[in-house]
Short mmCIF file of C-alpha atoms in Angstrom, two decimals:
data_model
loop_
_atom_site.label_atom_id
_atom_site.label_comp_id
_atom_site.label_asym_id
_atom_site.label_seq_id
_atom_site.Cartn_x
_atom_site.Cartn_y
_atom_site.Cartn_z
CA UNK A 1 64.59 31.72 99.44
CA UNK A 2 62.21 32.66 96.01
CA UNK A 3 61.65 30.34 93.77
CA UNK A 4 63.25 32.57 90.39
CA UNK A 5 60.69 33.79 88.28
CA UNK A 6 57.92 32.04 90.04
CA UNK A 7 54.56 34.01 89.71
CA UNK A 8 55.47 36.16 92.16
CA UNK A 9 58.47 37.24 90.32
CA UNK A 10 59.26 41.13 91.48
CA UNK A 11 56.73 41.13 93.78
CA UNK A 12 58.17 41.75 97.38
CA UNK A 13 55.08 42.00 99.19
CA UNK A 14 51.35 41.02 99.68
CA UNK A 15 50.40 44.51 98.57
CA UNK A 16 52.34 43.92 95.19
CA UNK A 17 51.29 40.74 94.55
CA UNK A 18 47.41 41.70 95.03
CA UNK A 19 48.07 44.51 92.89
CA UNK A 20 49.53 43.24 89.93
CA UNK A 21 47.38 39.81 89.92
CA UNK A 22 44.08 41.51 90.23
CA UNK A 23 44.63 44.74 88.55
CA UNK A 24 47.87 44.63 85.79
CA UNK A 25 48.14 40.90 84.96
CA UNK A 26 45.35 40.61 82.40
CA UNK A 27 44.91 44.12 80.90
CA UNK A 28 45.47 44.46 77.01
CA UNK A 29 48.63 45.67 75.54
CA UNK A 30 48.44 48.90 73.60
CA UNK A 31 52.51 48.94 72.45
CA UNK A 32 52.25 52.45 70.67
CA UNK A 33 56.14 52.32 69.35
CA UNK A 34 58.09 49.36 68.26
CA UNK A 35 60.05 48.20 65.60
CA UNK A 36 58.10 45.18 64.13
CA UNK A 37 58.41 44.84 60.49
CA UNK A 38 55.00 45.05 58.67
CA UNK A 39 55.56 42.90 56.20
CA UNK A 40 55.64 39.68 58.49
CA UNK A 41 52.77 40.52 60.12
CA UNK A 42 50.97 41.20 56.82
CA UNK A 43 52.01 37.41 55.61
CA UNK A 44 51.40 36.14 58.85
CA UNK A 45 55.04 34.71 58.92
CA UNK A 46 56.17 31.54 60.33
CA UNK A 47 59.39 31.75 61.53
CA UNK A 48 61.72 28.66 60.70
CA UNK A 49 63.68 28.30 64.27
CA UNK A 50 64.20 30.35 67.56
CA UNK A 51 67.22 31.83 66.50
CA UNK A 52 65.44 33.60 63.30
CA UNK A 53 62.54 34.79 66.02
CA UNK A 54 64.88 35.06 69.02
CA UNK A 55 68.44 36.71 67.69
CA UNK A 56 67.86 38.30 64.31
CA UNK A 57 68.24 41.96 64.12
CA UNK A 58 68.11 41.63 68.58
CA UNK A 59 71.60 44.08 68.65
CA UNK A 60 70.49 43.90 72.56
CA UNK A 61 71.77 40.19 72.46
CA UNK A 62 74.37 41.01 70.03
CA UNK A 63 76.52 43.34 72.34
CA UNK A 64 76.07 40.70 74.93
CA UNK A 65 77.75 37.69 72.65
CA UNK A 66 80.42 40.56 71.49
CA UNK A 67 80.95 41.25 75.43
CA UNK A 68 81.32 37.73 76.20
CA UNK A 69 84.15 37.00 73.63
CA UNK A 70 81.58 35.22 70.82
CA UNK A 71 83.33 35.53 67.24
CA UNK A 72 80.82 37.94 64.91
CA UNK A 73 80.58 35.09 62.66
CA UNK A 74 78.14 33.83 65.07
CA UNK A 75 76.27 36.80 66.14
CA UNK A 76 75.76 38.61 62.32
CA UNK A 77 77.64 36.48 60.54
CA UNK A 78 77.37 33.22 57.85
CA UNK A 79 77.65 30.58 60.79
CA UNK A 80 74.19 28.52 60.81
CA UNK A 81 71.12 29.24 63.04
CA UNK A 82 72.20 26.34 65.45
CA UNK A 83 75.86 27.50 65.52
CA UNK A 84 74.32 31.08 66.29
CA UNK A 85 71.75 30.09 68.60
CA UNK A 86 74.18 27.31 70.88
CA UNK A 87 76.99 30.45 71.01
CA UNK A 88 73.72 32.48 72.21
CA UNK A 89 73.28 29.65 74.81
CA UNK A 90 76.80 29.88 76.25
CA UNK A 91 76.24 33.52 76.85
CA UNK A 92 73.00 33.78 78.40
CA UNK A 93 74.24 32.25 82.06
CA UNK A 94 76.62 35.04 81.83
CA UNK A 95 73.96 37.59 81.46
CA UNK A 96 73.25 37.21 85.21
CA UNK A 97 71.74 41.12 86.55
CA UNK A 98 71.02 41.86 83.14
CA UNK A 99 67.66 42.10 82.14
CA UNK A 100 68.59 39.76 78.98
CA UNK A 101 68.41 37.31 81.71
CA UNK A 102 64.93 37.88 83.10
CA UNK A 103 63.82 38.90 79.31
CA UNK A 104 65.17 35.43 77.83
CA UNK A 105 63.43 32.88 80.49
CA UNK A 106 60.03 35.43 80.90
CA UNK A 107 60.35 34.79 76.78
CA UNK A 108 60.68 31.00 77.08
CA UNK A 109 58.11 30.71 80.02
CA UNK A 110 55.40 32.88 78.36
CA UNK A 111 55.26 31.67 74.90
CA UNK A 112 56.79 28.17 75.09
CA UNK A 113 55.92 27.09 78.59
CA UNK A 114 59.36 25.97 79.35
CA UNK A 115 60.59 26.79 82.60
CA UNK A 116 64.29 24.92 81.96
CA UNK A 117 67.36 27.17 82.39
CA UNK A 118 69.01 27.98 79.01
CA UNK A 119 72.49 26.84 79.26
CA UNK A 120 74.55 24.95 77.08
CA UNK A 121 73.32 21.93 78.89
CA UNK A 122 69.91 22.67 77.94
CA UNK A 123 70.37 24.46 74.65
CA UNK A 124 69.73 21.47 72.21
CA UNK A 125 65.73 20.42 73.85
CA UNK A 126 65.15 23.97 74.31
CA UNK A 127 65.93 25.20 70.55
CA UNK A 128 64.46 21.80 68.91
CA UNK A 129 60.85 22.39 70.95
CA UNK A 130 60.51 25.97 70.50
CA UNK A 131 61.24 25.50 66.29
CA UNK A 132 58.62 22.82 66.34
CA UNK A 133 56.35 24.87 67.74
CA UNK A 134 57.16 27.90 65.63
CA UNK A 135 56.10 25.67 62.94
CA UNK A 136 52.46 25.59 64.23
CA UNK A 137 49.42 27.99 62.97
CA UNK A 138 49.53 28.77 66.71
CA UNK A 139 53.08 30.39 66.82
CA UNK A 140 52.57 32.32 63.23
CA UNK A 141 53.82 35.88 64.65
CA UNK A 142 49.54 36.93 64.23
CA UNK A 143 49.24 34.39 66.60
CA UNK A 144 52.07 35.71 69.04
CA UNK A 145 50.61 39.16 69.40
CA UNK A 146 47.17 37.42 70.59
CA UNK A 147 48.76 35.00 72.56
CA UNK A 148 50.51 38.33 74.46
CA UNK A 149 46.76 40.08 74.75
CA UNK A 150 48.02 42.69 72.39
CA UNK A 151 44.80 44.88 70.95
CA UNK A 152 47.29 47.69 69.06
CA UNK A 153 50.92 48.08 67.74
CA UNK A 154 52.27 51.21 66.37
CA UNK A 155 55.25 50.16 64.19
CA UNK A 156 58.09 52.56 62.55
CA UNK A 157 57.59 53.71 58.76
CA UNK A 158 59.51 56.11 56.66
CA UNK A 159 57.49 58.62 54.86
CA UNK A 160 58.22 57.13 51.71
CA UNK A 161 56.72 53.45 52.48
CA UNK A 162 53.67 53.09 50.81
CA UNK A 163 52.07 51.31 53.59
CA UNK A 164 50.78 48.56 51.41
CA UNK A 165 51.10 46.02 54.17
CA UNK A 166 49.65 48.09 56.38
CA UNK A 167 46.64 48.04 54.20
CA UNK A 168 46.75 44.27 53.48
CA UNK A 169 46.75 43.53 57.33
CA UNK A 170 43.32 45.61 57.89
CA UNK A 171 41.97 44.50 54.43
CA UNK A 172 42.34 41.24 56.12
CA UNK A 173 40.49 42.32 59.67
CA UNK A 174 42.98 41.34 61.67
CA UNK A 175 41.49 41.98 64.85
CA UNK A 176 45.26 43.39 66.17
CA UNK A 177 45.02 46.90 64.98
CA UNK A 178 48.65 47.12 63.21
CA UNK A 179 48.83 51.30 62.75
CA UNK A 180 51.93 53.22 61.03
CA UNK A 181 53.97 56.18 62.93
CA UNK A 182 55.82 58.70 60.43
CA UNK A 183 59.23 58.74 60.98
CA UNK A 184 60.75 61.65 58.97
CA UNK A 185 64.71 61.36 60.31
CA UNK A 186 66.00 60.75 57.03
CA UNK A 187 64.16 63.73 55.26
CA UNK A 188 66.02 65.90 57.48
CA UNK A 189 69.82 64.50 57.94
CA UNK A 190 71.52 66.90 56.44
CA UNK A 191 74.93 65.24 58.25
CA UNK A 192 75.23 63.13 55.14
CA UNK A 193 74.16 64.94 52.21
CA UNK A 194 74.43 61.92 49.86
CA UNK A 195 72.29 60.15 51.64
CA UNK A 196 69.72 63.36 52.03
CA UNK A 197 70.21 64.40 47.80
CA UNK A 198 69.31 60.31 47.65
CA UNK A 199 66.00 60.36 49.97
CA UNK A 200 65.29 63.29 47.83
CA UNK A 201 65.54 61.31 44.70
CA UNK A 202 63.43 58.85 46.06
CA UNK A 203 60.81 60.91 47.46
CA UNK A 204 60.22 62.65 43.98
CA UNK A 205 60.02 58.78 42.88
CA UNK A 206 57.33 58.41 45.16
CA UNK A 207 55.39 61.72 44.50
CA UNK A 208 55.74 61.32 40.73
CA UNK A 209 57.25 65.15 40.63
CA UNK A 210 60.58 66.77 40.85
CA UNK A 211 61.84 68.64 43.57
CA UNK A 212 63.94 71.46 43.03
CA UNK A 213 63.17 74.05 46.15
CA UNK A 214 62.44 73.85 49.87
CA UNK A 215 59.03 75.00 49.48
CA UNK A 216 58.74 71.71 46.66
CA UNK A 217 60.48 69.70 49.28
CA UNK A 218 57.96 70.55 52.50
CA UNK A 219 54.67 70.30 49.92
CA UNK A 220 55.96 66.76 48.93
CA UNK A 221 56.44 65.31 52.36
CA UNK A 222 52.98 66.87 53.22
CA UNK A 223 51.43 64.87 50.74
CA UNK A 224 53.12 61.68 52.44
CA UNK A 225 52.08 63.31 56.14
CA UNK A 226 48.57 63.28 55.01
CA UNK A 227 48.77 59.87 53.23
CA UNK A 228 49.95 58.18 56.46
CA UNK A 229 46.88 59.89 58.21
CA UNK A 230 44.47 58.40 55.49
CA UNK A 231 46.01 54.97 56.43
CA UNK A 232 45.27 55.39 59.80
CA UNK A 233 48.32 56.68 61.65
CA UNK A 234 48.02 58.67 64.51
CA UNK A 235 51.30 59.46 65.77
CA UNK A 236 54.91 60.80 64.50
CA UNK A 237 58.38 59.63 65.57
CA UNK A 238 61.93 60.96 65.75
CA UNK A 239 64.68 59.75 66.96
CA UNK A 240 67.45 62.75 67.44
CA UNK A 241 70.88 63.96 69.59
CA UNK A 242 68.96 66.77 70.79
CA UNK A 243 65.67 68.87 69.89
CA UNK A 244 66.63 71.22 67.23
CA UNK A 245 66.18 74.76 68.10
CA UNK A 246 68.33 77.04 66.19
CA UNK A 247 67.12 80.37 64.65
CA UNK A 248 65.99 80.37 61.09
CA UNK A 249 64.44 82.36 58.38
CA UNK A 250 62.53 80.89 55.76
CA UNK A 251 64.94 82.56 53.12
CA UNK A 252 67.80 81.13 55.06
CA UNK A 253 66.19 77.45 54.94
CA UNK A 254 65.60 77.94 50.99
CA UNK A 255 69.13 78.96 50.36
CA UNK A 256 70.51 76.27 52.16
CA UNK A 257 68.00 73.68 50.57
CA UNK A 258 69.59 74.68 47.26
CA UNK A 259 73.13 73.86 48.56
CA UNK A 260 71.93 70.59 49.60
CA UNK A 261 70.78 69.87 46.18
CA UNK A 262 74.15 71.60 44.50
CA UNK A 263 76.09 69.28 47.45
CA UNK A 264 77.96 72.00 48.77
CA UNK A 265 79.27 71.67 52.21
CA UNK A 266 77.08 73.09 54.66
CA UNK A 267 78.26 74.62 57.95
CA UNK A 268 77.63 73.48 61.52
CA UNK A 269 74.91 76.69 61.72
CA UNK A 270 73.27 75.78 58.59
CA UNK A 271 72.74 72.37 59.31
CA UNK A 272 71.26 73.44 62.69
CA UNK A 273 69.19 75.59 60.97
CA UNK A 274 67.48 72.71 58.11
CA UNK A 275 67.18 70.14 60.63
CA UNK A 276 65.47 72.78 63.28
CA UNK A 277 63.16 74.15 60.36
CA UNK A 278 62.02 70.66 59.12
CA UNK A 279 61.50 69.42 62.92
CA UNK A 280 58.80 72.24 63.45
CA UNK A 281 57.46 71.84 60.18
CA UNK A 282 56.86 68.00 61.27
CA UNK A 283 55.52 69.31 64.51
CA UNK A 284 53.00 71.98 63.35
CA UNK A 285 51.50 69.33 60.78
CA UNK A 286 51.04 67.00 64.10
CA UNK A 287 49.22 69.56 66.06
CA UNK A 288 46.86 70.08 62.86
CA UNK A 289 46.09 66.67 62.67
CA UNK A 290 45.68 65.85 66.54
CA UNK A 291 48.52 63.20 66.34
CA UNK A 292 50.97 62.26 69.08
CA UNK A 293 54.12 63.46 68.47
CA UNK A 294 57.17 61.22 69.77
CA UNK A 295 61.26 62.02 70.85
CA UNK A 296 63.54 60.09 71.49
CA UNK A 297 66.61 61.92 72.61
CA UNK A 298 70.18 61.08 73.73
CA UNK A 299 71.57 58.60 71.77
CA UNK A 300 75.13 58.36 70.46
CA UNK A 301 75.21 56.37 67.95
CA UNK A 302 77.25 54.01 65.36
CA UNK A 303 80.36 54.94 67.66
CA UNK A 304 82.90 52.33 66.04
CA UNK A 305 83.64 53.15 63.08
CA UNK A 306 85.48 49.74 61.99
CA UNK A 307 82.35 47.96 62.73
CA UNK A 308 79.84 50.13 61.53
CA UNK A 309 81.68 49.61 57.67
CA UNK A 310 81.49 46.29 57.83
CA UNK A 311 77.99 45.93 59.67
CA UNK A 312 76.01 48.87 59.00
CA UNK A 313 73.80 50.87 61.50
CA UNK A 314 71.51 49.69 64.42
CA UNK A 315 73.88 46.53 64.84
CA UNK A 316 74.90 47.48 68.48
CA UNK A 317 77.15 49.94 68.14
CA UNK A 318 75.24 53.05 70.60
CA UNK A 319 75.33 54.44 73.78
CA UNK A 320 73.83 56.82 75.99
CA UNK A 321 75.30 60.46 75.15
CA UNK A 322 75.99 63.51 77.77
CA UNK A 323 73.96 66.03 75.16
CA UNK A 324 72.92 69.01 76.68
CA UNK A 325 69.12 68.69 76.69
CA UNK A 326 67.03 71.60 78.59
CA UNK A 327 67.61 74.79 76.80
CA UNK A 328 66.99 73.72 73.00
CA UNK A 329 64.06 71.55 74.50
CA UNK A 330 62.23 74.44 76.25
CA UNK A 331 62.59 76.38 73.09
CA UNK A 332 61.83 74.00 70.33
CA UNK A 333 58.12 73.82 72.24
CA UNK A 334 57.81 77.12 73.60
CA UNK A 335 57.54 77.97 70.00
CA UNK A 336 55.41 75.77 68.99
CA UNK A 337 53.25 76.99 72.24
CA UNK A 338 53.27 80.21 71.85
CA UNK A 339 51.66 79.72 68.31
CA UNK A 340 49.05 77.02 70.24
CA UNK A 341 50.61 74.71 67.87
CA UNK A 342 52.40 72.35 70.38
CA UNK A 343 50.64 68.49 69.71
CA UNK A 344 50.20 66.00 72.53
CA UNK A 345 54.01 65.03 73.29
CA UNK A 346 56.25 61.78 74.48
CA UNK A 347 60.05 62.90 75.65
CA UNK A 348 61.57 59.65 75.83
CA UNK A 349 64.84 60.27 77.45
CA UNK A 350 68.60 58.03 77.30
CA UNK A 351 70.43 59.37 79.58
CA UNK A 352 69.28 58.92 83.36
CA UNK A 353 71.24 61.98 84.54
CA UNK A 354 68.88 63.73 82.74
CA UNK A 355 65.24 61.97 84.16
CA UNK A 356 64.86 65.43 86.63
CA UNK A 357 65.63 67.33 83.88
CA UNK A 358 62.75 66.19 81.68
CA UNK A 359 60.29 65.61 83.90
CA UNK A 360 59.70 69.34 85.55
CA UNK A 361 60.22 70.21 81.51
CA UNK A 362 57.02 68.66 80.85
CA UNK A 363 54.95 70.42 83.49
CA UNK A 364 56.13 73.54 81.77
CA UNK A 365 53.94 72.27 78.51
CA UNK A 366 50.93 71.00 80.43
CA UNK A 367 48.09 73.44 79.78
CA UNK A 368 45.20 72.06 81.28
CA UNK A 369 43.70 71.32 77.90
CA UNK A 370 44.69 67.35 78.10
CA UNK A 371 45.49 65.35 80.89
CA UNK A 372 49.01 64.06 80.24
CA UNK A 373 49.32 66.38 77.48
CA UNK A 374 53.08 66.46 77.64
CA UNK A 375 54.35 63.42 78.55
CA UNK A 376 57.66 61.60 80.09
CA UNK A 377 58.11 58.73 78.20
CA UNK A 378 58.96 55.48 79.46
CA UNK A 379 62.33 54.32 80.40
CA UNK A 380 63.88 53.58 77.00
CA UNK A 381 66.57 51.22 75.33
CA UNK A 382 69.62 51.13 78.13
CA UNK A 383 67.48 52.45 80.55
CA UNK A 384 65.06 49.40 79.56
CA UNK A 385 65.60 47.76 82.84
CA UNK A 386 64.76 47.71 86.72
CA UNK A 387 66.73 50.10 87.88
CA UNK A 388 66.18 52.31 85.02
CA UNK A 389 62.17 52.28 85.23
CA UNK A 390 62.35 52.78 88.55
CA UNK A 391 64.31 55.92 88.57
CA UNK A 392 61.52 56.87 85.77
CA UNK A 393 58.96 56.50 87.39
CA UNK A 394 59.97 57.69 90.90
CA UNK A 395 61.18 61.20 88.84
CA UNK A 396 57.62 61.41 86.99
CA UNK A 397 55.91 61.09 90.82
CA UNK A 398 58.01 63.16 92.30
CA UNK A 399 57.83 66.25 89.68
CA UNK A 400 54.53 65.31 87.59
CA UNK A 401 51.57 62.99 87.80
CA UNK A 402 53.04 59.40 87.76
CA UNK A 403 48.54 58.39 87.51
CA UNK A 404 48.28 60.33 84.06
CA UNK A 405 51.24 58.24 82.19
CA UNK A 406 50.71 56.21 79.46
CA UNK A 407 52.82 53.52 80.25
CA UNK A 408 55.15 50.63 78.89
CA UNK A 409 55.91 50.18 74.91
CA UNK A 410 58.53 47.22 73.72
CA UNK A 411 60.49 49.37 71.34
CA UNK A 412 61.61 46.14 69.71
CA UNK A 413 61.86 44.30 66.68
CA UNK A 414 61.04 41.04 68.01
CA UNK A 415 57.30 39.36 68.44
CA UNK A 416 59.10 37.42 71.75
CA UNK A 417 59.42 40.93 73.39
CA UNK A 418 55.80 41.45 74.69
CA UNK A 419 56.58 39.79 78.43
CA UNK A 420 58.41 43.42 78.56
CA UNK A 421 55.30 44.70 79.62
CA UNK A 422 55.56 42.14 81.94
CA UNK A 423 58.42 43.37 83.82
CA UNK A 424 57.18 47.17 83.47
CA UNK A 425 53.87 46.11 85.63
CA UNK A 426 55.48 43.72 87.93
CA UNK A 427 57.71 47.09 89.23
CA UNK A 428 55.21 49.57 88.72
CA UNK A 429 53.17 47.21 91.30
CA UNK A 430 56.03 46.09 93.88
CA UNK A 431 56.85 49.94 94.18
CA UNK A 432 52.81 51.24 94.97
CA UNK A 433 52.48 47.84 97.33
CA UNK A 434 55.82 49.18 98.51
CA UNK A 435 54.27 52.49 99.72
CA UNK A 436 50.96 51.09 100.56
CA UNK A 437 53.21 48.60 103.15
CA UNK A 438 55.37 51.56 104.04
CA UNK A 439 51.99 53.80 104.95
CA UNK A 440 52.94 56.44 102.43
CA UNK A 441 50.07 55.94 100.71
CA UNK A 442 46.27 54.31 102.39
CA UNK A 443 45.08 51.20 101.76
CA UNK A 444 42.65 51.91 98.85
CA UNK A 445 43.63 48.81 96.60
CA UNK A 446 40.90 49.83 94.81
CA UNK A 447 41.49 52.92 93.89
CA UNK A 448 45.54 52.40 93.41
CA UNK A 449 44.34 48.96 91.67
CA UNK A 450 42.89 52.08 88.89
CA UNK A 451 45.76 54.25 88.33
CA UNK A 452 47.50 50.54 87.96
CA UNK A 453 45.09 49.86 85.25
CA UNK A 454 45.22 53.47 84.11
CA UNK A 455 49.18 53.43 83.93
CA UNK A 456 49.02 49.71 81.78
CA UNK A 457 46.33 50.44 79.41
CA UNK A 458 43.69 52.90 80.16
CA UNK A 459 45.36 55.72 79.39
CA UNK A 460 47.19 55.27 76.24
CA UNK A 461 43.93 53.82 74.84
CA UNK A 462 42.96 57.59 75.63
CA UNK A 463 45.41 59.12 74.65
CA UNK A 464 46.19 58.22 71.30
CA UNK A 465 42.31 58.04 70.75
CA UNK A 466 42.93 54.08 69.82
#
């Protein structure tokens, strides 16, 4: 019998093991799309206990406590960060198969060096060690992303942000490159067109002039496009349903722009039509500036309704969706194509019946110009898990080139999440050491050791010309 989580962890055979300890284990993290707030790593924040690290704004753990019958006062609610992190505690030996499990002791092994069991019967050292620590200059979350080997983190900013702790963390040199990703999904949510005729208001705040017409409304958000670039972004992100495809004119888009303003109920064409016309208006402005354009697709989200009022969105309340992907995809970048305006590309894709889908959609894109132009992006929030990486990455070798893919991100807002990358390399290891055992593939550790190296760092550092 294993030892669990020994250093072998994942790794079922000699092959693996030689692999990922000589090739994957100390390579530098690039993690080109996460969630981190800025502002903490700007004032190099301490963070008072493990439960204000460990369980704030983690909707991951959340739905876990809610599944295991915790009250919400304990999970979002006023109870204290003991109370919250002991109910955490009591839920985490009922996690067993899910990858909270693995996550929550890789967590406490690689930043805390405890190798206890969290339990109940364990919670009390385990929670009074880690806060002391957190304490220390050497657990400020600066410190954590060094601690993980972490050279670059893309983080999540509305076009509206003025990036101003973006430019306090390089004014300072951190030697972390902390970059900003434009992530336009509010300019274009015209589902909610209070919310839209606010972001409106705000972005005329922002540009110091009023916006009255489409045209006003495109020239405005360019001006924050090219302001992110000047602050040293290099890549878009959206996070959608579906790509947006639907037939437009620009007359059509105008019209309905002034409707938005006037707040007249739009139909289910129309608002095809805006969201489609501002999503390859994003796109063309990526191709012109050589950025990395990003898509997350197939989420349903805020799905309870009772919950959502009284907690608000991105508390745990989304699951995977049964969209209909291919056709709307092919066309929303054979447009862009055809005009050779179509931008390096990451599909990151929810819903696993889908994977085969996606991944011959990609080759379609792939002109020869890049390698990996179009890529198949990593296995992404449910599918963040064994079985769902492996089923990425065995659909990306069977249809594409598995050696030209750029590899693991945390997508989190937690600094405990880097030992993700972890887990990603461990797999992507035990499954090549798999084949290399199996004879479907020779014995060249050396050369497989590369595309391992590739696949965990070499690559994105190309890619997004980091």
């Amino acid at each position: 019998m294993k030892p669990f989580l020994d250093e072998n962890f994942l790794l079922e055979s000699q092959t693996a093991q030689e692999l990922y300890h000589q090739f994957a284990k100390d390579m530098p993290i690039i993690d080109y799309h996460c969630h981190l707030p800025p502002d903490q790593i700007a004032e190099d924040k301490n963070f008072e206990n493990l439960t204000q690290v460990w369980l704030y704004g983690d909707h991951y753990k959340w739905r876990a406590m809610r599944a295991n019958g915790v009250d919400e006062a304990y999970i979002t609610g006023n109870k204290s960060d003991w109370e919250k992190f002991e109910k955490w505690a009591e839920t985490v030996p009922y996690t067993l198969r899910n990858p909270l499990y693995h996550w929550t002791h890789l967590e406490l092994q690689r930043y805390f060096d405890i190798y206890d069991i969290l339990s109940p019967a364990t919670a009390r050292k385990i929670y009074d060690e880690c806060t002391a620590k957190l304490q220390t200059p050497e657990y400020s979350v600066r410190s954590l992303l060094k601690k993980m080997n972490v050279v670059t983190v893309a983080t999540t900013d509305d076009p509206c942000d003025d990036l101003a702790h973006h430019q306090k963390i390089k004014a300072d040199g951190f030697d972390v490159k902390i970059r900003p990703a434009f992530r336009p999904d509010k300019a274009m949510n015209a589902d909610d067109l209070i919310a839209l005729n606010a972001y409106i208001a705000k972005l005329e705040k922002v540009n110091g002039a009023e916006i009255k017409t489409y045209r006003e409304y495109l020239a405005a958000l360019k001006r924050r496009h090219d302001y992110f670039a000047e602050n040293g972004c290099v890549l878009s992100d959206h996070g959608l349903e579906q790509l947006y495809a639907e037939n437009y004119t620009e007359d059509e888009v105008e019209a309905i722009f002034l409707k938005i303003g006037a707040g007249d109920t739009l139909t289910k064409t129309e608002i095809l039509q805006f969201k489609s016309a501002m999503l390859h208006v994003f796109a063309v402005w990526d191709h012109e500036k050589n950025w990395v354009q990003q898509y997350h697709i197939g989420a349903l989200r805020d799905n309870n309704t009772r919950m959502l009022k009284n907690l608000g969105p991105d508390t745990g309340l989304d699951s995977i969706g049964d969209f209909s992907q291919g056709a709307a995809l092919s066309k929303f970048m054979n447009r862009l194509d055809t005009g050779n305006q179509l931008a390096k590309t990451i599909i990151y894709n929810l819903n696993p019946a889908d994977n085969e889908l996606i991944a011959t959609m990609i080759g379609n894109f792939n002109d020869g110009t890049i390698a990996g132009k179009i890529q198949y992006g990593s296995a992404w929030w449910f599918l963040d898990q064994k079985e769902g990486m492996i089923k990425q990455i065995n659909a990306l070798s069977n249809m594409g080139l598995l050696s030209r893919f750029v590899g693991m991100l945390t997508d989190s807002r937690s600094f405990l999440s880097f030992p993700r990358h972890e887990y990603f390399r461990r797999i992507l290891c035990n499954l090549l050491g798999e084949d290399i055992e199996n004879g479907e593939l020779p014995n060249d550790i050396a050369w497989v050791g590369k595309i391992v190296q590739d696949i965990c760092y070499n690559n994105a550092k190309s890619y997004f010309n980091f």
